[in-house]
């Protein structure tokens, strides 16, 4: 049943027909009224009424007899169909365009006719999945019109400065507001424009589509085979290889195989394969051609290009009188991103015997560019981009210009990135899914940082350290690796800064852990901290930028590392803040950024450095001029996961629980380290710290060994190892009180280190020998070596094949007792081989310097700040290290007693200069710490100390940077020695007042936690109560202070403290004193009693 009628206030409109449809896409049906004189559309709303009339397109003097609103072109919006009866009899179809909520119509199709059109109906008459139209006429016949809108020549042509552009990519905005590429139906890959600059999209294009195009910019050069013709034998199934050497180096952006010529009796027998200098192998051509006529051989002449209009497989067989332009069997874009220089091979396989021939020649047309620049019509906006709308079904031309700041053209850099995981994560789909999402998000952030001018394109993920040496990003299994990047590491050659004569950039990489958060906690990534940190590191790696949250103050050779306060701003200052998701231009750079590392070394703002290396990009006029784009609508980021060659044998559950000797739960301290030793024995995997009572042994396989070491545990060191079975389980930690080895590593050369171990601290029974193995990162482990004792010291030397950067030494006592006495020492080496030397197998500067006619021996090598193996300690040098000198940072295995009233925070690190090396330039050492490592309330007392081995004293170093937001602190490096982060109550001899920082506890336990020494008397006070006293010499009845409570103030008198550095030695008279306390024994006498 229908309800009673509702009236619409349209009395002035003489409606002859009506139709419903959602014209404006708001989810409510709109009402079209065809009328005499004036036809309108009323917008539907949530209420019962319709409102906001929209006039129809065309003349309003017509007589609209029938109307329909139907979606005939598949663009999700209804088109307007209507018939006119009167002076201008016609049948009209108008396309519906919706922009920023406003509806407009444009003519799709108009058919004037002398017949008097009356009624119309819409349906899929021919069952081809689109709507057709039937029209009735007063005098004429019934007519049916098939829908050919989507069968028209709906192509997109692209020009640059008026020249058609082959190889351009074409995208369109889809319903999810992203721009997706049109599909090449031959390869299933993104469609490119052909040799005529036309993308033949056919039925993929719809009226009102919004189009974005990307035109690659590169230099094209041709290289041709110059050798003798190679015969193809008629006997057997021969394979011949023709080589072509390309000397000009560059990054391939486009490749064509040109002028493959020769003769053969049966062309269909041949298979052509192209092999790049990097070993990439692609089958490029084969055919089903048969022999023709009676001639013994037939000439062939092929040119293969992804932009060819002829699809692969088109039966154009010899004889060829001219070059046949064809697509290859597989896309040639597979070679994009590789280096062009080297020996290329065209392999021709004759699959059958009897017919023979000859390969006469072939060549390559290589489009190369140092960086992947595109021009696009996609205009960056704060919330995304805008493209070009399609307004008809004839061929659409998008014209771009290379003129600087052209209004219709915008530059876009799309970098490829290779990523290698230290472990095999195939059995961890959750991690892989999150990694891919994070990589996409990093690209979005980079797109935002650069106002829509830089993003990531092809990201290739390798597992289990495959392509480790070449990877742009190395992801370590550890949860304690601080992100770090080589500045300008994207360069594939040694590259000199064009403005600063003594600065050079080396090929490098980004290193980052499996998880990361801004506080350095091992508990996991917080929100977007991992992708935001990676985007920041990409600023170093891809864009040659330095940090803006760090600065140097002072003369160049005497500068100290400082914090930048007030903030400089921008993504190189703090990528975790949304208001800083931009790079800094010159406007606003001074004065807040004048002391940053960027300004100290180059004198440039972020965008000045970016445009020095990528001059086609456009710097904003001011910071935040375009605060976005907040998203990356262009779907240019493609992630490929390369499956490892090794079979999948990793465990699905990789979490192990730590237990004690009776199976009870163990929660180790923050200095605990976990390592995985794969059964192959060639390397180890640093897993970082346990998370609470568990270790995530990423990539663990049956037969691997998992070990945990907590040698800083009080009162006794703990350690344990387990051989992994078919499932994860528990790992017992056992105490070993006498195992406190003092291991020291000294660099000797680029590839050589020395290890010494003191005999003291090795436990009982005293070993006569020790075993050790060195695991250099990125190289195979050395053989096990035996350390013999001499003069109370065990010593050996390890040599490897290539320059050392980081590595681990595993040291143990060969014994049957369990747990076996063993330890891992992490090591990081600084320095480079001498100028012109090939020592260590690393790159040299000589060729590059001779070309520039410059003295490279004094050049600064712009790399990431040298760091400890765990990334927690970094060195910032005010000048670069002189090649041929070597230094190291080693995590210490034992620490001396902390100064009185202090606590050691985290690990200690030993800085060592190699024998024969020069004293390093002035440097600052920067420590990162975890908040949970610092006793409550003592963060303000943090400082870096250097231990003086000669007299066993400590020196507090002058703090130059203290960043409680990032949990970092820095001080000047004071030569070789042990450096430790300590939080200390700054007590002096005499009376002191302090607030107790720890949890409430008994007075003796609290004093022990504070490493209290030299105290005699402590007073506490509660309002309304008497003073409470604890004195080490007073009897029990006098000592009324039994507890120390968090946050409360106490007076303490100390004496005999050894001063730290140049501190004042006494404090008497500087503070108000507590009351005096007198006590003694009153002996009773006859007649005397208490009152």
PDB file of C-alpha atoms in Angstrom, residues 204-456:
ATOM      1  CA  UNK A 204      38.824   2.028 -18.836  1.00  0.00           C
ATOM      2  CA  UNK A 205      38.157   5.762 -19.185  1.00  0.00           C
ATOM      3  CA  UNK A 206      34.883   7.338 -18.097  1.00  0.00           C
ATOM      4  CA  UNK A 207      33.386  10.763 -18.592  1.00  0.00           C
ATOM      5  CA  UNK A 208      34.342  13.150 -15.774  1.00  0.00           C
ATOM      6  CA  UNK A 209      37.323  11.034 -14.740  1.00  0.00           C
ATOM      7  CA  UNK A 210      40.092  13.047 -13.121  1.00  0.00           C
ATOM      8  CA  UNK A 211      43.427  12.226 -14.745  1.00  0.00           C
ATOM      9  CA  UNK A 212      47.013  12.587 -13.546  1.00  0.00           C
ATOM     10  CA  UNK A 213      50.002  11.870 -15.777  1.00  0.00           C
ATOM     11  CA  UNK A 214      53.680  11.330 -14.975  1.00  0.00           C
ATOM     12  CA  UNK A 215      56.258  12.074 -17.664  1.00  0.00           C
ATOM     13  CA  UNK A 216      59.738  10.629 -16.970  1.00  0.00           C
ATOM     14  CA  UNK A 217      62.649  12.964 -17.607  1.00  0.00           C
ATOM     15  CA  UNK A 218      65.894  11.340 -18.719  1.00  0.00           C
ATOM     16  CA  UNK A 219      68.706  11.440 -21.282  1.00  0.00           C
ATOM     17  CA  UNK A 220      68.616   8.762 -23.988  1.00  0.00           C
ATOM     18  CA  UNK A 221      71.733   7.327 -25.581  1.00  0.00           C
ATOM     19  CA  UNK A 222      72.169   4.467 -28.040  1.00  0.00           C
ATOM     20  CA  UNK A 223      74.798   1.742 -27.770  1.00  0.00           C
ATOM     21  CA  UNK A 224      75.400  -0.814 -30.533  1.00  0.00           C
ATOM     22  CA  UNK A 225      77.093  -4.176 -30.816  1.00  0.00           C
ATOM     23  CA  UNK A 226      80.345  -3.735 -32.711  1.00  0.00           C
ATOM     24  CA  UNK A 227      81.565  -7.321 -32.954  1.00  0.00           C
ATOM     25  CA  UNK A 228      81.527  -9.726 -35.824  1.00  0.00           C
ATOM     26  CA  UNK A 229      78.326 -11.476 -36.866  1.00  0.00           C
ATOM     27  CA  UNK A 230      77.747 -14.600 -34.773  1.00  0.00           C
ATOM     28  CA  UNK A 231      76.749 -17.784 -36.631  1.00  0.00           C
ATOM     29  CA  UNK A 232      73.824 -19.834 -35.332  1.00  0.00           C
ATOM     30  CA  UNK A 233      74.632 -23.452 -36.157  1.00  0.00           C
ATOM     31  CA  UNK A 234      72.065 -25.679 -37.825  1.00  0.00           C
ATOM     32  CA  UNK A 235      73.352 -28.635 -35.828  1.00  0.00           C
ATOM     33  CA  UNK A 236      71.888 -29.412 -32.424  1.00  0.00           C
ATOM     34  CA  UNK A 237      70.283 -26.644 -30.342  1.00  0.00           C
ATOM     35  CA  UNK A 238      72.997 -23.958 -30.093  1.00  0.00           C
ATOM     36  CA  UNK A 239      73.050 -20.927 -27.818  1.00  0.00           C
ATOM     37  CA  UNK A 240      75.086 -17.847 -28.731  1.00  0.00           C
ATOM     38  CA  UNK A 241      75.846 -14.764 -26.655  1.00  0.00           C
ATOM     39  CA  UNK A 242      76.558 -11.313 -28.080  1.00  0.00           C
ATOM     40  CA  UNK A 243      78.018  -8.847 -25.585  1.00  0.00           C
ATOM     41  CA  UNK A 244      77.807  -5.071 -25.562  1.00  0.00           C
ATOM     42  CA  UNK A 245      79.801  -2.912 -23.137  1.00  0.00           C
ATOM     43  CA  UNK A 246      78.249   0.331 -21.879  1.00  0.00           C
ATOM     44  CA  UNK A 247      80.822   2.673 -20.350  1.00  0.00           C
ATOM     45  CA  UNK A 248      78.560   5.577 -19.425  1.00  0.00           C
ATOM     46  CA  UNK A 249      77.207   5.057 -15.946  1.00  0.00           C
ATOM     47  CA  UNK A 250      73.718   6.107 -14.963  1.00  0.00           C
ATOM     48  CA  UNK A 251      70.501   4.826 -13.455  1.00  0.00           C
ATOM     49  CA  UNK A 252      68.207   3.259 -16.052  1.00  0.00           C
ATOM     50  CA  UNK A 253      64.803   4.918 -16.353  1.00  0.00           C
ATOM     51  CA  UNK A 254      63.879   3.474 -19.777  1.00  0.00           C
ATOM     52  CA  UNK A 255      65.312   0.690 -21.971  1.00  0.00           C
ATOM     53  CA  UNK A 256      64.703  -0.342 -25.560  1.00  0.00           C
ATOM     54  CA  UNK A 257      66.312  -3.167 -27.521  1.00  0.00           C
ATOM     55  CA  UNK A 258      67.024  -1.750 -30.959  1.00  0.00           C
ATOM     56  CA  UNK A 259      67.931  -3.164 -34.348  1.00  0.00           C
ATOM     57  CA  UNK A 260      68.193  -6.870 -33.545  1.00  0.00           C
ATOM     58  CA  UNK A 261      69.214  -8.054 -37.012  1.00  0.00           C
ATOM     59  CA  UNK A 262      70.233 -11.289 -38.653  1.00  0.00           C
ATOM     60  CA  UNK A 263      68.995 -14.187 -40.718  1.00  0.00           C
ATOM     61  CA  UNK A 264      67.574 -17.588 -39.888  1.00  0.00           C
ATOM     62  CA  UNK A 265      65.867 -20.473 -41.650  1.00  0.00           C
ATOM     63  CA  UNK A 266      63.078 -20.831 -39.073  1.00  0.00           C
ATOM     64  CA  UNK A 267      62.661 -17.673 -36.972  1.00  0.00           C
ATOM     65  CA  UNK A 268      60.162 -19.355 -34.664  1.00  0.00           C
ATOM     66  CA  UNK A 269      62.950 -21.575 -33.302  1.00  0.00           C
ATOM     67  CA  UNK A 270      64.734 -18.602 -31.702  1.00  0.00           C
ATOM     68  CA  UNK A 271      64.399 -17.294 -28.133  1.00  0.00           C
ATOM     69  CA  UNK A 272      66.028 -13.945 -27.252  1.00  0.00           C
ATOM     70  CA  UNK A 273      67.051 -13.174 -23.672  1.00  0.00           C
ATOM     71  CA  UNK A 274      68.641  -9.976 -22.316  1.00  0.00           C
ATOM     72  CA  UNK A 275      71.009 -10.112 -19.334  1.00  0.00           C
ATOM     73  CA  UNK A 276      72.065  -6.925 -17.511  1.00  0.00           C
ATOM     74  CA  UNK A 277      75.482  -6.297 -15.905  1.00  0.00           C
ATOM     75  CA  UNK A 278      73.810  -6.957 -12.531  1.00  0.00           C
ATOM     76  CA  UNK A 279      72.627 -10.379 -13.726  1.00  0.00           C
ATOM     77  CA  UNK A 280      68.945  -9.558 -14.233  1.00  0.00           C
ATOM     78  CA  UNK A 281      67.681 -11.960 -16.911  1.00  0.00           C
ATOM     79  CA  UNK A 282      64.565 -11.303 -19.008  1.00  0.00           C
ATOM     80  CA  UNK A 283      63.237 -13.333 -21.924  1.00  0.00           C
ATOM     81  CA  UNK A 284      62.374 -10.607 -24.399  1.00  0.00           C
ATOM     82  CA  UNK A 285      61.205 -12.331 -27.589  1.00  0.00           C
ATOM     83  CA  UNK A 286      60.109 -15.562 -29.198  1.00  0.00           C
ATOM     84  CA  UNK A 287      57.588 -16.293 -31.951  1.00  0.00           C
ATOM     85  CA  UNK A 288      55.635 -19.000 -33.761  1.00  0.00           C
ATOM     86  CA  UNK A 289      56.858 -17.970 -37.203  1.00  0.00           C
ATOM     87  CA  UNK A 290      57.372 -20.746 -39.748  1.00  0.00           C
ATOM     88  CA  UNK A 291      59.700 -20.774 -42.785  1.00  0.00           C
ATOM     89  CA  UNK A 292      58.459 -19.093 -45.940  1.00  0.00           C
ATOM     90  CA  UNK A 293      59.139 -19.940 -49.587  1.00  0.00           C
ATOM     91  CA  UNK A 294      62.208 -21.871 -50.649  1.00  0.00           C
ATOM     92  CA  UNK A 295      65.003 -19.634 -49.457  1.00  0.00           C
ATOM     93  CA  UNK A 296      67.294 -21.133 -46.860  1.00  0.00           C
ATOM     94  CA  UNK A 297      67.309 -18.092 -44.520  1.00  0.00           C
ATOM     95  CA  UNK A 298      65.169 -15.013 -44.039  1.00  0.00           C
ATOM     96  CA  UNK A 299      66.253 -11.611 -42.699  1.00  0.00           C
ATOM     97  CA  UNK A 300      64.840 -10.455 -39.363  1.00  0.00           C
ATOM     98  CA  UNK A 301      64.927  -6.932 -37.896  1.00  0.00           C
ATOM     99  CA  UNK A 302      63.333  -6.201 -34.508  1.00  0.00           C
ATOM    100  CA  UNK A 303      63.128  -3.222 -32.152  1.00  0.00           C
ATOM    101  CA  UNK A 304      61.527  -3.983 -28.797  1.00  0.00           C
ATOM    102  CA  UNK A 305      60.000  -1.278 -26.634  1.00  0.00           C
ATOM    103  CA  UNK A 306      57.347  -1.076 -23.943  1.00  0.00           C
ATOM    104  CA  UNK A 307      56.013   1.969 -25.815  1.00  0.00           C
ATOM    105  CA  UNK A 308      55.479   0.107 -29.105  1.00  0.00           C
ATOM    106  CA  UNK A 309      51.908   0.003 -30.374  1.00  0.00           C
ATOM    107  CA  UNK A 310      52.297  -3.517 -31.768  1.00  0.00           C
ATOM    108  CA  UNK A 311      51.656  -6.059 -28.994  1.00  0.00           C
ATOM    109  CA  UNK A 312      53.966  -8.981 -28.422  1.00  0.00           C
ATOM    110  CA  UNK A 313      52.798 -12.028 -30.350  1.00  0.00           C
ATOM    111  CA  UNK A 314      51.610 -10.141 -33.412  1.00  0.00           C
ATOM    112  CA  UNK A 315      52.582 -12.596 -36.208  1.00  0.00           C
ATOM    113  CA  UNK A 316      54.836 -10.258 -38.190  1.00  0.00           C
ATOM    114  CA  UNK A 317      57.334 -12.801 -39.404  1.00  0.00           C
ATOM    115  CA  UNK A 318      60.440 -12.531 -41.592  1.00  0.00           C
ATOM    116  CA  UNK A 319      61.408 -11.563 -44.119  1.00  0.00           C
ATOM    117  CA  UNK A 320      61.623  -8.062 -42.562  1.00  0.00           C
ATOM    118  CA  UNK A 321      62.445  -5.265 -44.980  1.00  0.00           C
ATOM    119  CA  UNK A 322      62.522  -2.721 -42.145  1.00  0.00           C
ATOM    120  CA  UNK A 323      62.558  -2.762 -38.357  1.00  0.00           C
ATOM    121  CA  UNK A 324      59.448  -4.283 -36.800  1.00  0.00           C
ATOM    122  CA  UNK A 325      58.479  -2.221 -33.754  1.00  0.00           C
ATOM    123  CA  UNK A 326      57.019  -4.530 -31.124  1.00  0.00           C
ATOM    124  CA  UNK A 327      56.577  -4.951 -27.432  1.00  0.00           C
ATOM    125  CA  UNK A 328      58.815  -7.432 -25.671  1.00  0.00           C
ATOM    126  CA  UNK A 329      57.545 -10.724 -24.300  1.00  0.00           C
ATOM    127  CA  UNK A 330      58.110  -9.394 -20.744  1.00  0.00           C
ATOM    128  CA  UNK A 331      58.170  -5.743 -19.678  1.00  0.00           C
ATOM    129  CA  UNK A 332      61.543  -4.072 -20.110  1.00  0.00           C
ATOM    130  CA  UNK A 333      60.802  -1.890 -17.077  1.00  0.00           C
ATOM    131  CA  UNK A 334      62.262  -4.771 -15.066  1.00  0.00           C
ATOM    132  CA  UNK A 335      65.668  -3.177 -15.743  1.00  0.00           C
ATOM    133  CA  UNK A 336      64.622   0.253 -14.469  1.00  0.00           C
ATOM    134  CA  UNK A 337      66.626   1.384 -11.468  1.00  0.00           C
ATOM    135  CA  UNK A 338      69.710  -0.656 -12.333  1.00  0.00           C
ATOM    136  CA  UNK A 339      73.070   0.866 -13.262  1.00  0.00           C
ATOM    137  CA  UNK A 340      73.672   1.124 -16.989  1.00  0.00           C
ATOM    138  CA  UNK A 341      77.446   0.638 -17.046  1.00  0.00           C
ATOM    139  CA  UNK A 342      78.910  -2.794 -17.622  1.00  0.00           C
ATOM    140  CA  UNK A 343      78.614  -5.710 -20.011  1.00  0.00           C
ATOM    141  CA  UNK A 344      75.173  -6.520 -21.397  1.00  0.00           C
ATOM    142  CA  UNK A 345      74.415  -9.857 -23.023  1.00  0.00           C
ATOM    143  CA  UNK A 346      71.904 -10.789 -25.698  1.00  0.00           C
ATOM    144  CA  UNK A 347      71.525 -14.559 -25.531  1.00  0.00           C
ATOM    145  CA  UNK A 348      69.976 -16.259 -28.569  1.00  0.00           C
ATOM    146  CA  UNK A 349      68.849 -19.859 -28.135  1.00  0.00           C
ATOM    147  CA  UNK A 350      67.995 -22.000 -31.154  1.00  0.00           C
ATOM    148  CA  UNK A 351      65.589 -24.575 -29.704  1.00  0.00           C
ATOM    149  CA  UNK A 352      65.680 -26.996 -32.652  1.00  0.00           C
ATOM    150  CA  UNK A 353      68.178 -28.372 -35.131  1.00  0.00           C
ATOM    151  CA  UNK A 354      68.272 -28.379 -38.961  1.00  0.00           C
ATOM    152  CA  UNK A 355      67.867 -24.638 -39.685  1.00  0.00           C
ATOM    153  CA  UNK A 356      70.700 -22.207 -38.936  1.00  0.00           C
ATOM    154  CA  UNK A 357      71.454 -18.544 -39.365  1.00  0.00           C
ATOM    155  CA  UNK A 358      73.386 -15.580 -38.043  1.00  0.00           C
ATOM    156  CA  UNK A 359      73.003 -12.750 -35.531  1.00  0.00           C
ATOM    157  CA  UNK A 360      74.370  -9.638 -37.234  1.00  0.00           C
ATOM    158  CA  UNK A 361      73.775  -6.889 -34.724  1.00  0.00           C
ATOM    159  CA  UNK A 362      71.788  -5.438 -31.848  1.00  0.00           C
ATOM    160  CA  UNK A 363      71.776  -2.406 -29.632  1.00  0.00           C
ATOM    161  CA  UNK A 364      70.385  -0.676 -26.580  1.00  0.00           C
ATOM    162  CA  UNK A 365      68.662   2.692 -26.294  1.00  0.00           C
ATOM    163  CA  UNK A 366      69.067   3.592 -22.626  1.00  0.00           C
ATOM    164  CA  UNK A 367      67.287   6.444 -20.955  1.00  0.00           C
ATOM    165  CA  UNK A 368      69.296   7.285 -17.856  1.00  0.00           C
ATOM    166  CA  UNK A 369      69.132   9.895 -15.132  1.00  0.00           C
ATOM    167  CA  UNK A 370      70.929  10.310 -11.824  1.00  0.00           C
ATOM    168  CA  UNK A 371      67.595  10.607 -10.100  1.00  0.00           C
ATOM    169  CA  UNK A 372      64.040   9.644 -11.118  1.00  0.00           C
ATOM    170  CA  UNK A 373      62.412  12.945 -12.065  1.00  0.00           C
ATOM    171  CA  UNK A 374      58.894  13.193 -13.510  1.00  0.00           C
ATOM    172  CA  UNK A 375      56.731  16.095 -14.617  1.00  0.00           C
ATOM    173  CA  UNK A 376      53.068  15.840 -13.686  1.00  0.00           C
ATOM    174  CA  UNK A 377      49.852  17.772 -13.994  1.00  0.00           C
ATOM    175  CA  UNK A 378      48.865  16.688 -10.448  1.00  0.00           C
ATOM    176  CA  UNK A 379      48.759  19.861  -8.399  1.00  0.00           C
ATOM    177  CA  UNK A 380      49.653  19.378  -4.696  1.00  0.00           C
ATOM    178  CA  UNK A 381      47.000  20.644  -2.280  1.00  0.00           C
ATOM    179  CA  UNK A 382      46.851  20.615   1.531  1.00  0.00           C
ATOM    180  CA  UNK A 383      44.574  17.567   1.535  1.00  0.00           C
ATOM    181  CA  UNK A 384      45.756  15.766  -1.617  1.00  0.00           C
ATOM    182  CA  UNK A 385      46.125  16.614  -5.303  1.00  0.00           C
ATOM    183  CA  UNK A 386      43.977  17.725  -8.217  1.00  0.00           C
ATOM    184  CA  UNK A 387      44.278  16.421 -11.770  1.00  0.00           C
ATOM    185  CA  UNK A 388      42.669  17.153 -15.139  1.00  0.00           C
ATOM    186  CA  UNK A 389      39.012  16.256 -15.713  1.00  0.00           C
ATOM    187  CA  UNK A 390      37.863  14.406 -18.815  1.00  0.00           C
ATOM    188  CA  UNK A 391      35.041  16.365 -20.443  1.00  0.00           C
ATOM    189  CA  UNK A 392      34.340  14.255 -23.500  1.00  0.00           C
ATOM    190  CA  UNK A 393      35.100  10.989 -25.245  1.00  0.00           C
ATOM    191  CA  UNK A 394      37.339  12.290 -27.959  1.00  0.00           C
ATOM    192  CA  UNK A 395      41.088  11.984 -27.389  1.00  0.00           C
ATOM    193  CA  UNK A 396      42.147  14.107 -24.431  1.00  0.00           C
ATOM    194  CA  UNK A 397      45.496  15.921 -24.518  1.00  0.00           C
ATOM    195  CA  UNK A 398      47.343  16.883 -21.360  1.00  0.00           C
ATOM    196  CA  UNK A 399      50.015  19.431 -22.239  1.00  0.00           C
ATOM    197  CA  UNK A 400      52.918  19.950 -19.849  1.00  0.00           C
ATOM    198  CA  UNK A 401      55.736  22.478 -19.861  1.00  0.00           C
ATOM    199  CA  UNK A 402      59.353  22.279 -18.712  1.00  0.00           C
ATOM    200  CA  UNK A 403      59.452  26.015 -18.019  1.00  0.00           C
ATOM    201  CA  UNK A 404      60.362  26.779 -14.387  1.00  0.00           C
ATOM    202  CA  UNK A 405      57.291  27.279 -12.211  1.00  0.00           C
ATOM    203  CA  UNK A 406      54.911  26.476 -15.074  1.00  0.00           C
ATOM    204  CA  UNK A 407      51.371  26.765 -13.750  1.00  0.00           C
ATOM    205  CA  UNK A 408      50.161  23.463 -15.187  1.00  0.00           C
ATOM    206  CA  UNK A 409      53.274  21.351 -14.491  1.00  0.00           C
ATOM    207  CA  UNK A 410      54.774  20.143 -11.222  1.00  0.00           C
ATOM    208  CA  UNK A 411      58.007  18.207 -10.570  1.00  0.00           C
ATOM    209  CA  UNK A 412      57.885  14.840  -8.818  1.00  0.00           C
ATOM    210  CA  UNK A 413      60.804  12.663  -7.722  1.00  0.00           C
ATOM    211  CA  UNK A 414      60.039   8.963  -7.278  1.00  0.00           C
ATOM    212  CA  UNK A 415      62.829   7.032  -5.592  1.00  0.00           C
ATOM    213  CA  UNK A 416      63.196   3.256  -5.646  1.00  0.00           C
ATOM    214  CA  UNK A 417      64.248   1.647  -2.378  1.00  0.00           C
ATOM    215  CA  UNK A 418      65.685  -1.772  -1.601  1.00  0.00           C
ATOM    216  CA  UNK A 419      65.094  -3.131   1.902  1.00  0.00           C
ATOM    217  CA  UNK A 420      66.804  -6.162   3.410  1.00  0.00           C
ATOM    218  CA  UNK A 421      65.721  -7.851   6.649  1.00  0.00           C
ATOM    219  CA  UNK A 422      68.358  -9.460   8.833  1.00  0.00           C
ATOM    220  CA  UNK A 423      66.103 -12.449   9.421  1.00  0.00           C
ATOM    221  CA  UNK A 424      63.560 -14.524   7.517  1.00  0.00           C
ATOM    222  CA  UNK A 425      60.146 -13.064   8.369  1.00  0.00           C
ATOM    223  CA  UNK A 426      58.022 -15.097   5.961  1.00  0.00           C
ATOM    224  CA  UNK A 427      56.411 -16.951   8.869  1.00  0.00           C
ATOM    225  CA  UNK A 428      55.419 -13.676  10.510  1.00  0.00           C
ATOM    226  CA  UNK A 429      52.666 -12.303   8.249  1.00  0.00           C
ATOM    227  CA  UNK A 430      51.623  -9.802  10.899  1.00  0.00           C
ATOM    228  CA  UNK A 431      55.042  -8.193  10.912  1.00  0.00           C
ATOM    229  CA  UNK A 432      55.301  -8.190   7.124  1.00  0.00           C
ATOM    230  CA  UNK A 433      51.893  -6.588   6.779  1.00  0.00           C
ATOM    231  CA  UNK A 434      52.834  -3.875   9.264  1.00  0.00           C
ATOM    232  CA  UNK A 435      56.204  -3.341   7.567  1.00  0.00           C
ATOM    233  CA  UNK A 436      54.559  -2.762   4.193  1.00  0.00           C
ATOM    234  CA  UNK A 437      52.051  -0.367   5.742  1.00  0.00           C
ATOM    235  CA  UNK A 438      54.883   1.492   7.473  1.00  0.00           C
ATOM    236  CA  UNK A 439      56.893   1.774   4.251  1.00  0.00           C
ATOM    237  CA  UNK A 440      53.855   3.218   2.465  1.00  0.00           C
ATOM    238  CA  UNK A 441      53.345   5.632   5.334  1.00  0.00           C
ATOM    239  CA  UNK A 442      56.986   6.731   5.160  1.00  0.00           C
ATOM    240  CA  UNK A 443      56.430   7.558   1.500  1.00  0.00           C
ATOM    241  CA  UNK A 444      53.300   9.551   2.397  1.00  0.00           C
ATOM    242  CA  UNK A 445      55.252  11.488   5.013  1.00  0.00           C
ATOM    243  CA  UNK A 446      58.082  12.231   2.593  1.00  0.00           C
ATOM    244  CA  UNK A 447      55.441  13.402   0.115  1.00  0.00           C
ATOM    245  CA  UNK A 448      54.089  15.706   2.828  1.00  0.00           C
ATOM    246  CA  UNK A 449      57.551  16.941   3.912  1.00  0.00           C
ATOM    247  CA  UNK A 450      58.233  18.067   0.308  1.00  0.00           C
ATOM    248  CA  UNK A 451      54.856  19.568  -0.568  1.00  0.00           C
ATOM    249  CA  UNK A 452      54.007  16.670  -2.874  1.00  0.00           C
ATOM    250  CA  UNK A 453      57.313  16.627  -4.766  1.00  0.00           C
ATOM    251  CA  UNK A 454      59.036  13.431  -3.520  1.00  0.00           C
ATOM    252  CA  UNK A 455      57.713   9.920  -2.840  1.00  0.00           C
ATOM    253  CA  UNK A 456      58.834   6.304  -2.976  1.00  0.00           C
TER     254      UNK A 456
END
